[in-house]
Amino acid sequence: MSKPVGIVTGAGSGIGLAVATHLVSKGYRVVIAELNPTTGAQAASSLGSSDDALFVQTDVASYSSQARLFKQAYEWGGNRLDFCHANAGIDDRQMLYDVEDKEEEELDADGLVKPLNTKSMQVNLEAVIQGLWLFKHYVRRSKAAGGGKGKFVATASAAGLYVMTTNPQYTASKYGVVGFTRAAGPVLVNEGITVNCICPGFIPTNLCPPEILKVWPEEHMTPLSTALKAMDAFLDDDTMSGQTVELSQDKIYFREMVDWVNESQKWIGTESLSIWEEAYAKVPEKAGY
Ligand SMILES: NC(=O)c1ccc[n+]([C@@H]2O[C@H](COP(=O)([O-])OP(=O)(O)OC[C@H]3O[C@@H](n4cnc5c(N)ncnc54)[C@H](O)[C@@H]3O)[C@@H](O)[C@H]2O)c1
């Protein structure tokens, strides 16, 4: 039987590289999907032979780049795909609250305010949503090659549970990943695709500026090994789906959605789902909005 095949995005560094290495040690063939051609190629060659790991230069913020990645991974894997870690992420590239209002820099040629840079939303959230969309397509077509069940893990952040006032767009993107996981996970598990996410605390990686790493107290760091504990929990369980797992220090914590505020909200969030489904079934053109 052929080996299972996984994609890890942002696997040239940090959490993605650790997860890719872990998967190879567990018998997976892994595709390193990375924007940086140097670290991506290095990561793939550090993982063993070209049969174990393949580097595909990818910009997850571009749908066509991700679509090509998934096709190439599926074909390299012998027409199967079993795992995806949608992990690539960046912090905010423009501060929402500028220190001073630089009017001439904020206006375009027509005198209109230029949009805020929301690249972190594209990389951290939009790419995760499109990633699951692509993953589902290929998992469904993996049965003949021995697959057909899938595990999708997204990297959110503790900023997706609390807030990071220094990075508001980033915070919004990570809340989005948590919500997306909780909505899609309980549904896709019915066809054998589990969807979970991790919410790391502070892990010393290249995401953090070196000035921060120099001053950050060690007791408030989370080691990469904690991310692998969560990964093992997902890999070992074919039914766990929709879970949000916070990583702090050496522990993993399964975090629940906020409590229902009253019985009415609970009814809307649970019992009313069949009403929505029936109504949507009658208006299929809704998909065209
Ligand atoms: N390190 C932490 O403390 C921490 C905490 C919470 C969440 N996270 C999340 O963990 C994930 C991984 O980050 P990390 O800490 O390992 O950082 P990292 O910078 O070491 O790794 C991120 C990798 O993603 C790649 N990347 C960036 N944009 C990309 C794109 N458009 N397409 C493909 N690859 C791209 C980078 O080149 C880099 O190799 C991110 O989603 C980040 O938001 C990290």
Coordinates of C-alpha atoms and ligand atoms in Angstrom, one line a residue:
M1 CA 0.0 0.0 0.0
S2 CA 1.3 3.5 -0.8
K3 CA 2.4 5.8 2.0
P4 CA 0.0 8.6 3.2
V5 CA 0.7 12.1 1.8
G6 CA 0.6 15.4 3.6
I7 CA 1.0 19.1 2.7
V8 CA 2.4 21.6 5.2
T9 CA 2.3 25.3 4.3
G10 CA 4.9 27.6 5.7
A11 CA 7.1 24.6 6.3
G12 CA 10.4 26.3 5.6
S13 CA 10.6 27.4 9.2
G14 CA 9.2 27.2 12.8
I15 CA 6.0 25.2 13.5
G16 CA 5.6 24.1 9.9
L17 CA 9.1 22.7 9.7
A18 CA 8.7 20.9 13.0
V19 CA 5.3 19.4 11.9
A20 CA 6.7 18.3 8.5
T21 CA 9.7 16.6 10.2
H22 CA 7.3 14.9 12.6
L23 CA 5.1 13.6 9.7
V24 CA 8.1 12.1 7.8
S25 CA 9.1 10.3 11.0
K26 CA 5.6 8.8 11.2
G27 CA 5.8 7.5 7.6
Y28 CA 4.2 10.3 5.7
R29 CA 5.5 11.7 2.4
V30 CA 5.4 15.5 2.8
V31 CA 5.1 18.4 0.5
I32 CA 6.8 21.5 1.8
A33 CA 4.7 24.5 0.6
E34 CA 6.7 27.6 1.3
L35 CA 7.0 31.1 -0.1
N36 CA 10.7 31.4 0.6
P37 CA 12.6 29.4 -2.1
T38 CA 15.8 29.0 0.1
T39 CA 14.2 27.8 3.3
G40 CA 11.7 25.7 1.4
A41 CA 14.3 23.8 -0.5
Q42 CA 16.5 23.4 2.6
A43 CA 13.6 22.0 4.6
A44 CA 12.8 19.5 1.9
S45 CA 16.4 18.3 1.6
S46 CA 16.7 18.0 5.4
L47 CA 13.8 15.6 5.5
G48 CA 15.4 12.8 3.5
S49 CA 15.2 11.6 -0.1
S50 CA 13.2 13.3 -2.8
D51 CA 10.7 10.5 -2.3
D52 CA 10.0 11.5 1.3
A53 CA 9.7 15.3 0.8
L54 CA 9.0 17.6 -2.1
F55 CA 9.4 21.4 -2.1
V56 CA 6.8 23.3 -4.0
Q57 CA 7.2 27.1 -3.9
T58 CA 3.8 28.5 -3.0
D59 CA 2.2 31.7 -2.1
V60 CA -0.9 30.7 -0.2
A61 CA -2.3 34.2 -0.6
S62 CA -2.7 33.4 -4.3
Y63 CA -5.5 31.0 -5.0
S64 CA -4.0 29.8 -8.3
S65 CA -0.7 29.1 -6.5
Q66 CA -2.4 27.0 -3.9
A67 CA -4.5 25.2 -6.5
R68 CA -1.3 24.3 -8.4
L69 CA 0.3 23.1 -5.1
F70 CA -2.6 20.7 -4.3
K71 CA -2.7 19.3 -7.8
Q72 CA 1.1 18.7 -7.8
A73 CA 1.0 17.2 -4.3
Y74 CA -1.8 14.8 -5.2
E75 CA 0.0 13.6 -8.4
W76 CA 3.4 13.3 -6.6
G77 CA 1.6 11.3 -3.9
G78 CA 0.3 8.8 -6.4
N79 CA -3.1 10.3 -6.6
R80 CA -3.7 10.5 -2.9
L81 CA -3.7 13.2 -0.3
D82 CA -4.3 12.5 3.4
F83 CA -3.2 15.4 5.5
C84 CA -2.9 19.2 5.3
H85 CA -1.5 21.6 7.8
A86 CA -2.6 25.1 6.7
N87 CA 0.0 26.8 8.8
A88 CA 1.7 29.7 6.9
G89 CA 1.1 33.0 8.7
I90 CA 2.3 36.5 8.9
D91 CA 1.8 39.4 11.3
D92 CA 0.2 42.7 10.4
R93 CA 2.0 44.6 7.7
Q94 CA 0.5 48.0 8.5
M95 CA -0.5 49.5 11.8
L96 CA -4.2 50.4 12.1
Y97 CA -3.4 53.1 14.6
D98 CA -0.7 55.2 13.0
V99 CA 1.4 57.2 15.5
E100 CA 0.8 60.3 13.5
D101 CA -1.6 61.0 10.7
K102 CA 0.4 61.3 7.5
E103 CA -2.3 62.6 5.2
E104 CA -0.2 62.7 2.0
E105 CA 0.8 59.0 2.4
E106 CA -2.8 57.9 3.2
L107 CA -4.5 59.4 0.1
D108 CA -4.4 58.2 -3.5
A109 CA -4.3 60.3 -6.6
D110 CA -8.1 61.0 -6.4
G111 CA -7.8 62.1 -2.8
L112 CA -9.4 58.9 -1.5
V113 CA -8.1 57.1 1.5
K114 CA -6.0 54.1 0.5
P115 CA -7.1 50.8 2.0
L116 CA -5.4 49.4 5.1
N117 CA -3.0 46.6 4.3
T118 CA -4.9 43.4 5.2
K119 CA -2.4 40.9 3.9
S120 CA -2.4 39.0 7.2
M121 CA -6.1 38.3 6.6
Q122 CA -5.3 36.8 3.1
V123 CA -2.5 34.6 4.3
N124 CA -3.8 33.6 7.7
L125 CA -7.5 33.2 7.0
E126 CA -8.5 33.3 3.3
A127 CA -5.8 30.8 2.4
V128 CA -7.0 28.4 5.2
I129 CA -10.5 28.5 3.8
Q130 CA -9.4 27.9 0.2
G131 CA -7.0 25.2 1.5
L132 CA -9.8 23.2 3.1
W133 CA -11.8 23.6 -0.1
L134 CA -8.9 22.2 -2.2
F135 CA -8.1 19.5 0.4
K136 CA -11.7 18.1 0.4
H137 CA -11.6 17.9 -3.4
Y138 CA -8.5 15.7 -3.5
V139 CA -9.3 13.6 -0.4
R140 CA -12.5 12.6 -2.1
R141 CA -10.4 11.4 -5.1
S142 CA -7.9 9.5 -3.1
K143 CA -9.8 6.2 -2.4
A144 CA -8.4 4.2 -5.3
A145 CA -4.8 4.8 -4.1
G146 CA -5.6 3.7 -0.6
G147 CA -6.6 7.1 1.0
G148 CA -10.1 8.7 1.1
K149 CA -10.0 9.9 4.7
G150 CA -8.4 13.2 5.6
K151 CA -7.0 15.3 8.4
F152 CA -6.9 19.1 8.1
V153 CA -5.2 21.2 10.8
A154 CA -5.1 25.0 10.7
T155 CA -2.8 27.2 12.7
A156 CA -4.8 29.8 14.5
S157 CA -3.2 31.5 17.6
A158 CA -3.9 32.4 21.2
A159 CA -4.7 35.7 19.6
G160 CA -7.8 33.9 18.1
L161 CA -9.0 33.3 21.7
Y162 CA -7.9 36.4 23.5
V163 CA -6.7 39.6 21.7
M164 CA -3.4 41.0 20.5
T165 CA -4.0 44.8 20.5
T166 CA -0.7 45.3 18.6
N167 CA -2.0 43.2 15.7
P168 CA -5.8 43.8 15.1
Q169 CA -6.0 42.4 11.6
Y170 CA -4.0 39.4 12.7
T171 CA -6.3 38.9 15.7
A172 CA -9.3 39.1 13.4
S173 CA -7.8 36.5 11.0
K174 CA -7.1 34.1 13.9
Y175 CA -10.6 34.4 15.3
G176 CA -11.7 33.6 11.8
V177 CA -9.7 30.4 11.7
V178 CA -11.2 29.3 15.1
G179 CA -14.7 30.0 13.9
F180 CA -14.2 28.3 10.5
T181 CA -12.8 25.2 12.3
R182 CA -15.7 25.1 14.7
A183 CA -18.3 25.4 11.8
A184 CA -16.8 23.1 9.3
G185 CA -15.3 20.4 11.6
P186 CA -18.5 18.8 12.8
V187 CA -19.9 18.6 9.3
L188 CA -16.9 17.3 7.3
V189 CA -16.1 14.6 9.8
N190 CA -19.3 12.9 8.5
E191 CA -17.4 12.1 5.3
G192 CA -14.1 11.2 7.1
I193 CA -12.4 14.5 7.0
T194 CA -11.4 15.9 10.4
V195 CA -10.8 19.7 10.8
N196 CA -9.1 21.0 13.9
C197 CA -6.9 24.0 14.8
I198 CA -4.1 24.9 17.1
C199 CA -3.8 28.1 19.0
P200 CA -0.1 28.5 20.1
G201 CA 1.0 30.8 22.9
F202 CA 4.5 32.3 22.3
I203 CA 6.8 29.9 20.4
P204 CA 10.2 31.3 19.6
T205 CA 10.3 31.2 15.8
N206 CA 11.3 33.5 12.9
L207 CA 7.8 35.1 13.2
C208 CA 9.0 37.0 16.2
P209 CA 11.5 39.8 15.7
P210 CA 14.9 39.1 17.1
E211 CA 14.6 42.0 19.5
I212 CA 11.6 40.3 21.1
L213 CA 13.4 36.9 21.4
K214 CA 16.2 38.6 23.3
V215 CA 14.0 39.9 26.1
W216 CA 11.2 37.4 26.2
P217 CA 11.1 35.5 29.6
E218 CA 11.8 31.8 29.1
E219 CA 8.9 30.7 31.4
H220 CA 6.5 32.3 28.9
M221 CA 7.7 30.4 25.9
T222 CA 6.0 27.3 24.4
P223 CA 8.3 24.7 22.9
L224 CA 7.7 23.3 19.4
S225 CA 7.2 19.9 21.0
T226 CA 3.8 21.1 22.4
A227 CA 2.6 21.7 18.8
L228 CA 3.6 18.1 18.0
K229 CA 1.6 16.8 21.0
A230 CA -1.5 18.5 19.5
M231 CA -0.7 17.1 16.1
D232 CA -0.4 13.6 17.6
A233 CA -3.8 14.0 19.3
F234 CA -5.3 14.8 15.8
L235 CA -3.4 12.0 14.0
D236 CA -4.4 9.4 16.5
D237 CA -8.2 10.1 16.4
D238 CA -10.3 9.8 13.3
T239 CA -13.4 11.2 14.9
M240 CA -12.1 14.3 16.7
S241 CA -13.2 17.3 14.6
G242 CA -14.0 21.0 15.1
Q243 CA -11.6 21.2 18.0
T244 CA -9.6 24.3 19.0
V245 CA -6.5 23.4 20.9
E246 CA -4.5 26.0 22.8
L247 CA -0.8 25.4 23.3
S248 CA 0.9 26.9 26.3
Q249 CA 4.2 25.8 27.8
D250 CA 4.3 22.0 27.7
K251 CA 0.5 21.5 27.7
I252 CA -2.4 21.4 25.3
Y253 CA -5.9 22.6 26.2
F254 CA -9.1 21.7 24.4
R255 CA -11.0 25.0 24.3
E256 CA -14.8 25.1 24.1
M257 CA -16.9 27.7 22.3
V258 CA -18.3 30.4 24.7
D259 CA -21.4 29.4 26.7
W260 CA -24.9 30.0 25.4
V261 CA -26.2 33.1 27.1
N262 CA -29.7 31.6 27.4
E263 CA -31.9 28.8 26.1
S264 CA -33.1 30.8 23.1
Q265 CA -29.6 31.3 21.8
K266 CA -28.9 27.6 22.4
W267 CA -32.0 26.6 20.5
I268 CA -30.9 28.9 17.6
G269 CA -27.4 27.4 17.6
T270 CA -28.5 23.8 17.8
E271 CA -32.2 22.9 17.2
S272 CA -32.8 25.5 14.4
L273 CA -30.2 24.0 12.1
S274 CA -32.7 21.8 10.4
I275 CA -34.8 24.8 9.6
W276 CA -31.9 26.6 8.0
E277 CA -31.0 23.4 6.0
E278 CA -34.5 23.0 4.7
A279 CA -34.8 26.7 3.7
Y280 CA -31.4 26.7 2.0
A281 CA -32.4 23.5 0.0
K282 CA -35.2 25.5 -1.5
V283 CA -33.0 28.4 -2.7
P284 CA -30.0 26.8 -4.3
E285 CA -29.3 30.0 -6.2
K286 CA -28.2 31.5 -2.9
A287 CA -24.7 30.2 -3.8
G288 CA -24.5 32.8 -6.5
Y289 CA -24.6 35.8 -4.2
Ligands
LIG1 N1 5.5 31.6 16.9 C1 4.4 31.9 17.6 O1 4.6 32.4 18.8 C2 3.0 31.8 17.1 C3 2.0 32.0 18.0 C4 0.7 31.9 17.5 C5 0.4 31.5 16.2 N2 1.5 31.3 15.4 C6 1.2 31.0 14.0 O2 2.0 29.9 13.6 C7 2.1 29.8 12.2 C8 3.5 29.5 11.8 O3 4.4 30.6 12.3 P1 5.8 30.3 12.9 O4 5.8 30.9 14.3 O5 6.3 29.0 12.6 O6 6.6 31.4 12.0 P2 7.8 31.3 10.9 O7 7.9 32.7 10.4 O8 8.9 30.6 11.5 O9 7.1 30.4 9.8 C9 6.1 30.8 8.9 C10 6.5 30.4 7.5 O10 5.4 30.8 6.6 C11 6.0 31.2 5.4 N3 5.0 32.1 4.7 C12 4.7 33.4 5.0 N4 3.8 33.8 4.1 C13 3.6 32.8 3.2 C14 2.8 32.7 2.0 N5 2.0 33.7 1.6 N6 2.8 31.5 1.4 C15 3.5 30.4 1.8 N7 4.4 30.5 2.9 C16 4.4 31.7 3.6 C17 7.2 32.0 5.9 O11 8.1 32.2 4.8 C18 7.7 31.1 7.0 O12 8.6 30.1 6.5 C19 1.6 31.2 11.7 O13 0.3 31.0 11.1 C20 1.6 32.0 12.9 O14 0.6 33.0 12.8 C21 2.8 31.5 15.8

